XYZ file of C-alpha atoms in Angstrom:
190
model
C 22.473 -15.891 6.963
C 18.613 -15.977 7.810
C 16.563 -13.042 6.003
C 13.654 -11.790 7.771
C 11.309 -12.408 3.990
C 12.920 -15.705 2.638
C 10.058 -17.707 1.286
C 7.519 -14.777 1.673
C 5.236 -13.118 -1.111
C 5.156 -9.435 -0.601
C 3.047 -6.989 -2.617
C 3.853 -3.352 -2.351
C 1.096 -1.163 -3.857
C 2.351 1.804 -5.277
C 5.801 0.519 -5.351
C 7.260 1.761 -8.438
C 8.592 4.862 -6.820
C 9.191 6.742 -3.513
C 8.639 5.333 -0.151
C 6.906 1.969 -2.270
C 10.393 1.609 -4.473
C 12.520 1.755 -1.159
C 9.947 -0.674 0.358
C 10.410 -3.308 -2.562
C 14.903 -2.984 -2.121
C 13.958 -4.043 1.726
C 11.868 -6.490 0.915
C 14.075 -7.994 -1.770
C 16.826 -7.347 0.392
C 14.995 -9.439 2.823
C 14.434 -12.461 0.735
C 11.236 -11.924 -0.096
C 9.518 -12.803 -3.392
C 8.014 -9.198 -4.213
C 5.284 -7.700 -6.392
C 4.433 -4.341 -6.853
C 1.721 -2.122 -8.338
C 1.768 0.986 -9.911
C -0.441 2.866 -12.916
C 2.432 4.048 -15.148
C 3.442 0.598 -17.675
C 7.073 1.843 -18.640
C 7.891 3.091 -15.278
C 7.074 0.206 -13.769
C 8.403 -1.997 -16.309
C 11.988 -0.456 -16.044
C 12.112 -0.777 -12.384
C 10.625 -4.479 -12.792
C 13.448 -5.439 -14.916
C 15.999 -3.173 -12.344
C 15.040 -5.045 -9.231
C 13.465 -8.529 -10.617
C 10.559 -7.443 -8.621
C 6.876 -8.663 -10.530
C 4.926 -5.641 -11.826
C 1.323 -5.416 -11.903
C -0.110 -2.183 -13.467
C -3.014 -1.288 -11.940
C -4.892 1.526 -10.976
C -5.669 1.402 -7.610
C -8.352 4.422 -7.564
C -10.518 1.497 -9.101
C -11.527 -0.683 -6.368
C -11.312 -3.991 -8.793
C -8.048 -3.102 -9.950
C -7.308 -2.401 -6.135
C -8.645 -6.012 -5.358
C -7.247 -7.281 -8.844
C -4.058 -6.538 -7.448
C -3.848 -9.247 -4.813
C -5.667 -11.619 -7.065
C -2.927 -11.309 -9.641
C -0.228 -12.035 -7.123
C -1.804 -14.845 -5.621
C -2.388 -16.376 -9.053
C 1.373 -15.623 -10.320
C 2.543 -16.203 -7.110
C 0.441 -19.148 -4.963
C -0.417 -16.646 -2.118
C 0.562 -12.954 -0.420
C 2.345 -13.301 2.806
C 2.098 -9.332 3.026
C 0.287 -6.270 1.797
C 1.834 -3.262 1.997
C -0.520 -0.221 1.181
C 2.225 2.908 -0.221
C 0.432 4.227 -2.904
C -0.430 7.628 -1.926
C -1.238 11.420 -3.367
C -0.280 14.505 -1.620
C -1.410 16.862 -3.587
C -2.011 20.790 -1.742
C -5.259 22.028 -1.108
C -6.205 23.940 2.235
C -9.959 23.375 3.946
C -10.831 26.538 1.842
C -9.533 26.091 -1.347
C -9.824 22.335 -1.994
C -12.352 21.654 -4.498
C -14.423 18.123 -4.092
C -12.197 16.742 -7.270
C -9.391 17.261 -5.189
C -10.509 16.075 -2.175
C -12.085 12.806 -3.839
C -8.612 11.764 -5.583
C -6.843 11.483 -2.143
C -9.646 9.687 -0.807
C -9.444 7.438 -3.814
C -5.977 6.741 -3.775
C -5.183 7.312 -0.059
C -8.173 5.637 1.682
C -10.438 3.612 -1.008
C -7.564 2.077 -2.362
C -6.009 0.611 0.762
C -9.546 -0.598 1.619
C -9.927 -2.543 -0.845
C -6.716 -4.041 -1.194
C -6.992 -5.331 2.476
C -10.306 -6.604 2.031
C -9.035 -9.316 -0.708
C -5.902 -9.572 0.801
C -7.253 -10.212 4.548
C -10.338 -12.748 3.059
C -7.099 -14.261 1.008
C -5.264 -14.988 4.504
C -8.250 -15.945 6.078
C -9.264 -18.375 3.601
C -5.938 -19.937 3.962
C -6.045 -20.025 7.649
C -2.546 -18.783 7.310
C -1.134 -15.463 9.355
C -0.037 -12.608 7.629
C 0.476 -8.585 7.414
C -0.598 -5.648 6.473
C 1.351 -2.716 6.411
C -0.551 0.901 6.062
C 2.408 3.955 4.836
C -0.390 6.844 7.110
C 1.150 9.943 7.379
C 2.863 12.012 11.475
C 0.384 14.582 9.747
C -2.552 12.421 10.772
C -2.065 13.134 14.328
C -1.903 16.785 13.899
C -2.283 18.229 10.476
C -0.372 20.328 7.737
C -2.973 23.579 6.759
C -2.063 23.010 3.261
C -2.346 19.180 2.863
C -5.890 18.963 4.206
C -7.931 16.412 2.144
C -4.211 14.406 2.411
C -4.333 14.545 6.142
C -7.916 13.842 6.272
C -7.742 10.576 3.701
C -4.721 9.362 5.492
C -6.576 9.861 9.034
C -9.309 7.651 7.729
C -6.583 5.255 6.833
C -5.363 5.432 10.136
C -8.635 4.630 11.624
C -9.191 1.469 9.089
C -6.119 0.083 9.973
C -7.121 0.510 13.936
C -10.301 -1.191 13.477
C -9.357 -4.109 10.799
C -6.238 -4.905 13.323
C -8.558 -5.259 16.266
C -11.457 -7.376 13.684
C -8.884 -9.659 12.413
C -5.838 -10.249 15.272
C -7.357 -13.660 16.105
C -7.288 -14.242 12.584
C -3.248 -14.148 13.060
C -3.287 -11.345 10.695
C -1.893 -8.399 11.941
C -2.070 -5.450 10.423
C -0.211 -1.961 11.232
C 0.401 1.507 10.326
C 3.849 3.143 9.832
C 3.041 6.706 10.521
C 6.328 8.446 8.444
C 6.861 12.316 8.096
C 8.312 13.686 5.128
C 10.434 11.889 2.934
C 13.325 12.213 0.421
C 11.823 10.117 -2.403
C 13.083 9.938 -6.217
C 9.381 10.402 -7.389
C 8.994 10.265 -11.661
């Protein structure tokens, strides 16, 4: 039986738990050879050594580590096939009660992050003249809001907007790169 991965790298940021963890299954699932980040060591170790995924700890607030990321896969791995962007914070804070630390985390993780990880991952593909994906976990609240998610809905709306604009900069670059806008989900989060 054909799988839809065999013989692709995957990385999955912020794929030691939640939507990310499920993502990693599928992709293994798929045949794919996967990595995944994620900031907490023994978490991600454990579900390394569950799933024979690769781990790379990193914290993806930090733009290097966020560009680290794919530059540790390629090195362990010989390229990335796919980026998958699921890291994310959803913290609550209204428009009248967030305060700008708030509001600057979910950029960090929810916008910044995802950012950088497609810029090395993108210049990565393009060096190598070879297509590729990029998958962006937005948010159903992006198109119309939750009261009490608003710096979420607004970092995830910029993400939305990124992944708009890199698709249409890079598609004759055969790198094509998409946004899975999910509502809530039933996640095992640690």
């Amino acid at each position: 039986m054909n799988q839809l991965l065999e013989d692709k790298v995957v990385l999955v940021n912020g794929g030691s738990q939640g939507v990310g963890a499920g993502i990693v299954r599928a992709a293994l699932r798929e045949g794919a050879t996967v990595a995944f980040t994620g900031r907490r060591t023994e978490l991600g170790e454990k579900f390394a050594a569950e799933t024979g995924a690769t781990f790379v700890r990193a914290d993806l607030t930090d733009p290097a580590q966020a560009r680290g990321s794919v530059e540790q896969v390629v090195a362990a791995h010989g390229r990335i096939d796919c980026l998958v962007n699921a890291a994310g914070l959803t913290s609550r804070g209204t428009l009248l009660d967030t305060t700008p630390e708030l509001f600057d985390a979910h950029v960090a993780i929810n916008l910044r992050a995802p950012f950088f990880a497609m810029q090395a991952a993108v210049q990565h593909l393009v060096d190598r003249g070879a297509p590729g994906t990029v998958v962006n976990i937005i948010t159903s609240s992006a198109h119309g809001g939750q009261s009490f998610l608003a710096p979420y809905v607004a970092a995830k709306s910029g993400l939305m907007g990124l992944t708009r604009n890199a698709a249409h900069a890079h598609r004759w670059d055969r790198v094509r790169i998409n946004g899975l806008n999910i509502g809530w989900t039933a996640a095992c989060i640690a």
